[in-house]
Tab-separated table of N, CA and C in Angstrom:
chain	number	residue	atom	x	y	z
A	278	MET	N	67.964	84.187	122.232
A	278	MET	CA	66.612	83.942	121.762
A	278	MET	C	66.549	82.522	121.226
A	279	ALA	N	65.615	81.755	121.692
A	279	ALA	CA	65.484	80.364	121.276
A	279	ALA	C	64.636	80.271	120.018
A	280	ASP	N	64.640	79.101	119.380
A	280	ASP	CA	63.845	78.900	118.175
A	280	ASP	C	62.355	79.013	118.451
A	281	GLY	N	61.928	78.838	119.690
A	281	GLY	CA	60.522	78.962	120.035
A	281	GLY	C	60.010	80.378	119.844
A	282	GLY	N	60.913	81.371	119.810
A	282	GLY	CA	60.515	82.753	119.630
A	282	GLY	C	60.296	83.145	118.182
A	283	LEU	N	60.591	82.251	117.251
A	283	LEU	CA	60.398	82.565	115.840
A	283	LEU	C	58.928	82.544	115.492
A	284	LYS	N	58.504	83.528	114.735
A	284	LYS	CA	57.117	83.567	114.297
A	284	LYS	C	56.946	82.665	113.088
A	285	LYS	N	55.724	82.258	112.870
A	285	LYS	CA	55.426	81.389	111.732
A	285	LYS	C	55.723	82.133	110.437
A	286	GLY	N	56.404	81.485	109.516
A	286	GLY	CA	56.729	82.092	108.238
A	286	GLY	C	58.052	82.811	108.228
A	287	ARG	N	58.787	82.773	109.333
A	287	ARG	CA	60.099	83.413	109.383
A	287	ARG	C	61.169	82.371	109.616
A	288	LYS	N	62.330	82.643	109.089
A	288	LYS	CA	63.431	81.712	109.214
A	288	LYS	C	64.689	82.497	109.561
A	289	ARG	N	65.474	81.972	110.460
A	289	ARG	CA	66.693	82.635	110.877
A	289	ARG	C	67.750	82.454	109.791
A	290	LEU	N	68.313	83.569	109.313
A	290	LEU	CA	69.342	83.499	108.288
A	290	LEU	C	70.738	83.491	108.889
A	291	ALA	N	70.965	84.322	109.877
A	291	ALA	CA	72.307	84.404	110.455
A	291	ALA	C	72.213	84.762	111.931
A	292	LEU	N	73.172	84.271	112.688
A	292	LEU	CA	73.242	84.573	114.108
A	292	LEU	C	74.675	84.985	114.393
A	293	SER	N	74.871	86.229	114.773
A	293	SER	CA	76.203	86.750	115.034
A	293	SER	C	76.162	87.477	116.371
A	294	GLY	N	76.698	86.858	117.398
A	294	GLY	CA	76.659	87.467	118.721
A	294	GLY	C	75.232	87.571	119.189
A	295	GLU	N	74.754	88.800	119.369
A	295	GLU	CA	73.388	88.999	119.815
A	295	GLU	C	72.476	89.459	118.684
A	296	ARG	N	72.991	89.508	117.467
A	296	ARG	CA	72.187	89.976	116.348
A	296	ARG	C	71.644	88.791	115.562
A	297	CYS	N	70.409	88.859	115.231
A	297	CYS	CA	69.770	87.837	114.400
A	297	CYS	C	69.179	88.517	113.169
A	298	ILE	N	69.306	87.876	112.048
A	298	ILE	CA	68.706	88.376	110.816
A	298	ILE	C	67.599	87.405	110.440
A	299	PHE	N	66.406	87.942	110.238
A	299	PHE	CA	65.266	87.103	109.888
A	299	PHE	C	64.777	87.471	108.492
A	300	ALA	N	64.304	86.494	107.793
A	300	ALA	CA	63.700	86.714	106.480
A	300	ALA	C	62.291	86.163	106.503
A	301	LYS	N	61.386	86.932	105.970
A	301	LYS	CA	60.004	86.480	105.936
A	301	LYS	C	59.827	85.539	104.755
A	302	MET	N	59.353	84.343	105.038
A	302	MET	CA	59.123	83.347	104.009
A	302	MET	C	57.619	83.306	103.751
A	303	GLU	N	57.210	83.739	102.570
A	303	GLU	CA	55.799	83.746	102.253
A	303	GLU	C	55.430	82.477	101.509
A	304	ASP	N	54.251	82.012	101.776
A	304	ASP	CA	53.745	80.834	101.097
A	304	ASP	C	53.155	81.274	99.764
A	305	GLU	N	53.806	80.917	98.661
A	305	GLU	CA	53.368	81.365	97.347
A	305	GLU	C	52.819	80.203	96.525
A	306	ARG	N	52.008	79.385	97.128
A	306	ARG	CA	51.387	78.299	96.392
A	306	ARG	C	50.238	78.851	95.575
A	307	LYS	N	50.138	78.359	94.351
A	307	LYS	CA	49.050	78.787	93.483
A	307	LYS	C	47.907	77.786	93.580
A	308	THR	N	46.707	78.309	93.556
A	308	THR	CA	45.548	77.432	93.550
A	308	THR	C	45.292	76.961	92.118
A	309	ASN	N	44.428	75.976	91.997
A	309	ASN	CA	44.095	75.468	90.666
A	309	ASN	C	43.477	76.546	89.788
A	310	LYS	N	42.671	77.411	90.389
A	310	LYS	CA	42.037	78.484	89.627
A	310	LYS	C	43.076	79.451	89.076
A	311	GLN	N	44.078	79.786	89.876
A	311	GLN	CA	45.124	80.695	89.423
A	311	GLN	C	45.932	80.077	88.289
A	312	VAL	N	46.242	78.800	88.424
A	312	VAL	CA	47.008	78.121	87.382
A	312	VAL	C	46.196	78.069	86.085
A	313	MET	N	44.917	77.731	86.210
A	313	MET	CA	44.072	77.646	85.020
A	313	MET	C	43.897	79.012	84.348
A	314	LEU	N	43.735	80.073	85.138
A	314	LEU	CA	43.621	81.409	84.557
A	314	LEU	C	44.910	81.819	83.849
A	315	GLY	N	46.034	81.491	84.438
A	315	GLY	CA	47.313	81.806	83.806
A	315	GLY	C	47.495	81.051	82.499
A	316	GLU	N	47.144	79.774	82.495
A	316	GLU	CA	47.273	78.972	81.279
A	316	GLU	C	46.277	79.436	80.214
A	317	LEU	N	45.072	79.807	80.623
A	317	LEU	CA	44.088	80.319	79.674
A	317	LEU	C	44.577	81.630	79.054
A	318	GLY	N	45.211	82.471	79.862
A	318	GLY	CA	45.767	83.717	79.342
A	318	GLY	C	46.850	83.471	78.312
A	319	LYS	N	47.741	82.518	78.603
A	319	LYS	CA	48.792	82.172	77.636
A	319	LYS	C	48.186	81.610	76.355
A	320	TYR	N	47.146	80.791	76.503
A	320	TYR	CA	46.484	80.193	75.342
A	320	TYR	C	45.847	81.268	74.463
A	321	CYS	N	45.170	82.226	75.076
A	321	CYS	CA	44.541	83.305	74.305
A	321	CYS	C	45.587	84.133	73.559
A	322	ILE	N	46.710	84.386	74.189
A	322	ILE	CA	47.769	85.140	73.520
A	322	ILE	C	48.351	84.333	72.364
A	323	ASP	N	48.495	83.020	72.529
A	323	ASP	CA	48.961	82.173	71.433
A	323	ASP	C	47.970	82.170	70.271
A	324	ILE	N	46.679	82.130	70.583
A	324	ILE	CA	45.661	82.181	69.533
A	324	ILE	C	45.744	83.498	68.773
A	325	SER	N	45.970	84.592	69.491
A	325	SER	CA	46.065	85.892	68.814
A	325	SER	C	47.271	85.932	67.883
A	326	LYS	N	48.383	85.306	68.278
A	326	LYS	CA	49.554	85.258	67.395
A	326	LYS	C	49.264	84.433	66.146
A	327	LEU	N	48.547	83.335	66.309
A	327	LEU	CA	48.196	82.509	65.152
A	327	LEU	C	47.255	83.234	64.202
A	328	VAL	N	46.290	83.948	64.741
A	328	VAL	CA	45.362	84.710	63.893
A	328	VAL	C	46.114	85.806	63.155
A	329	PHE	N	47.009	86.481	63.846
A	329	PHE	CA	47.803	87.534	63.206
A	329	PHE	C	48.636	86.958	62.058
A	330	GLY	N	49.279	85.821	62.302
A	330	GLY	CA	50.056	85.177	61.237
A	330	GLY	C	49.180	84.766	60.076
A	331	GLY	N	47.982	84.257	60.368
A	331	GLY	CA	47.060	83.873	59.298
A	331	GLY	C	46.603	85.059	58.475
A	332	VAL	N	46.347	86.170	59.129
A	332	VAL	CA	45.932	87.379	58.411
A	332	VAL	C	47.061	87.874	57.517
A	333	VAL	N	48.276	87.870	58.034
A	333	VAL	CA	49.421	88.318	57.235
A	333	VAL	C	49.623	87.396	56.038
A	334	LEU	N	49.579	86.087	56.265
A	334	LEU	CA	49.762	85.143	55.156
A	334	LEU	C	48.642	85.265	54.129
A	335	ALA	N	47.409	85.422	54.580
A	335	ALA	CA	46.300	85.578	53.641
A	335	ALA	C	46.414	86.884	52.868
A	336	GLY	N	46.969	87.906	53.505
A	336	GLY	CA	47.160	89.180	52.809
A	336	GLY	C	48.257	89.116	51.778
A	337	ILE	N	49.288	88.305	52.020
A	337	ILE	CA	50.402	88.171	51.080
A	337	ILE	C	49.992	87.361	49.853
A	338	MET	N	49.219	86.314	50.093
A	338	MET	CA	48.819	85.433	48.991
A	338	MET	C	47.837	86.150	48.072
A	339	LYS	N	47.885	85.796	46.832
A	339	LYS	CA	47.004	86.424	45.844
A	339	LYS	C	45.688	85.652	45.755
A	340	LEU	N	44.878	85.769	46.805
A	340	LEU	CA	43.580	85.108	46.838
A	340	LEU	C	42.488	86.133	46.567
A	341	ASP	N	41.350	85.648	46.168
A	341	ASP	CA	40.219	86.526	45.894
A	341	ASP	C	39.435	86.745	47.198
A	342	VAL	N	39.982	87.603	48.064
A	342	VAL	CA	39.324	87.933	49.328
A	342	VAL	C	39.242	89.449	49.461
A	343	ASN	N	38.284	89.893	50.211
A	343	ASN	CA	38.136	91.313	50.494
A	343	ASN	C	39.192	91.690	51.537
A	344	ARG	N	40.194	92.430	51.117
A	344	ARG	CA	41.315	92.748	52.014
A	344	ARG	C	40.882	93.632	53.185
A	345	ALA	N	39.979	94.546	52.963
A	345	ALA	CA	39.524	95.419	54.059
A	345	ALA	C	38.822	94.593	55.132
A	346	LEU	N	37.981	93.655	54.713
A	346	LEU	CA	37.302	92.789	55.674
A	346	LEU	C	38.300	91.870	56.374
A	347	LEU	N	39.257	91.349	55.623
A	347	LEU	CA	40.273	90.460	56.190
A	347	LEU	C	41.080	91.169	57.275
A	348	PHE	N	41.606	92.345	56.957
A	348	PHE	CA	42.433	93.057	57.934
A	348	PHE	C	41.599	93.641	59.075
A	349	GLY	N	40.393	94.096	58.782
A	349	GLY	CA	39.540	94.644	59.829
A	349	GLY	C	39.102	93.585	60.822
A	350	LEU	N	38.576	92.475	60.304
A	350	LEU	CA	38.137	91.393	61.176
A	350	LEU	C	39.321	90.756	61.910
A	351	GLY	N	40.451	90.618	61.203
A	351	GLY	CA	41.655	90.060	61.835
A	351	GLY	C	42.155	90.923	62.977
A	352	THR	N	42.137	92.227	62.773
A	352	THR	CA	42.582	93.152	63.823
A	352	THR	C	41.673	93.079	65.047
A	353	VAL	N	40.372	93.008	64.809
A	353	VAL	CA	39.418	92.928	65.929
A	353	VAL	C	39.630	91.637	66.712
A	354	VAL	N	39.780	90.518	66.013
A	354	VAL	CA	39.970	89.224	66.689
A	354	VAL	C	41.286	89.208	67.456
A	355	VAL	N	42.354	89.742	66.872
A	355	VAL	CA	43.653	89.778	67.561
A	355	VAL	C	43.567	90.633	68.816
A	356	LEU	N	42.958	91.795	68.712
A	356	LEU	CA	42.846	92.675	69.883
A	356	LEU	C	41.990	92.048	70.983
A	357	LEU	N	40.900	91.385	70.599
A	357	LEU	CA	40.044	90.739	71.603
A	357	LEU	C	40.769	89.591	72.312
A	358	THR	N	41.474	88.765	71.553
A	358	THR	CA	42.142	87.629	72.189
A	358	THR	C	43.344	88.060	73.023
A	359	VAL	N	44.073	89.075	72.580
A	359	VAL	CA	45.193	89.578	73.402
A	359	VAL	C	44.669	90.187	74.692
A	360	SER	N	43.613	90.989	74.596
A	360	SER	CA	43.079	91.611	75.816
A	360	SER	C	42.495	90.558	76.761
A	361	ALA	N	41.821	89.545	76.224
A	361	ALA	CA	41.296	88.475	77.081
A	361	ALA	C	42.443	87.723	77.761
A	362	GLY	N	43.514	87.468	77.020
A	362	GLY	CA	44.677	86.793	77.603
A	362	GLY	C	45.329	87.604	78.699
A	363	LEU	N	45.498	88.888	78.460
A	363	LEU	CA	46.123	89.741	79.473
A	363	LEU	C	45.238	89.876	80.712
A	364	ILE	N	43.937	89.950	80.515
A	364	ILE	CA	43.022	90.022	81.657
A	364	ILE	C	43.107	88.751	82.492
A	365	CYS	N	43.141	87.594	81.824
A	365	CYS	CA	43.250	86.324	82.562
A	365	CYS	C	44.557	86.246	83.338
A	366	ILE	N	45.641	86.682	82.736
A	366	ILE	CA	46.934	86.651	83.430
A	366	ILE	C	46.931	87.612	84.613
A	367	LEU	N	46.359	88.797	84.435
A	367	LEU	CA	46.275	89.754	85.547
A	367	LEU	C	45.402	89.221	86.678
A	368	LEU	N	44.304	88.570	86.340
A	368	LEU	CA	43.447	87.980	87.380
A	368	LEU	C	44.172	86.864	88.126
A	369	ALA	N	44.948	86.072	87.421
A	369	ALA	CA	45.692	84.997	88.062
A	369	ALA	C	46.744	85.555	89.011
A	370	ASN	N	47.403	86.635	88.612
A	370	ASN	CA	48.434	87.230	89.467
A	370	ASN	C	47.842	88.036	90.597
A	371	SER	N	46.684	88.671	90.405
A	371	SER	CA	46.088	89.452	91.487
A	371	SER	C	45.524	88.551	92.569
A	372	ASN	N	45.035	87.374	92.212
A	372	ASN	CA	44.542	86.433	93.212
A	372	ASN	C	45.667	85.891	94.071
A	373	LYS	N	46.878	85.840	93.512
A	373	LYS	CA	48.032	85.325	94.250
A	373	LYS	C	48.406	86.250	95.391
A	374	GLU	N	48.211	87.553	95.220
A	374	GLU	CA	48.613	88.524	96.233
A	374	GLU	C	47.657	88.579	97.405
A	375	LYS	N	46.448	88.061	97.266
A	375	LYS	CA	45.459	88.127	98.357
A	375	LYS	C	45.721	87.088	99.395
């Protein structure tokens, strides 16, 4: 079998007698949109970690703040930013498979 018989995206790995082993080489280039969605997802997760740390530090310090409002609002913001980050990362990875 000559090299002209190879299909696009395949590469010959080994040739032993009459046996050939082929591996499918997929093009896994990311588009700008996928890269931006992935980076936005990482950024949102980093923001959620910073908010969580701020809530913990504010809770430890003896400040005159409403603790129920602090922990409630902090929890909501952390959950929203983590979920937004995970959604962006999932969208970036799902677009790659298409």
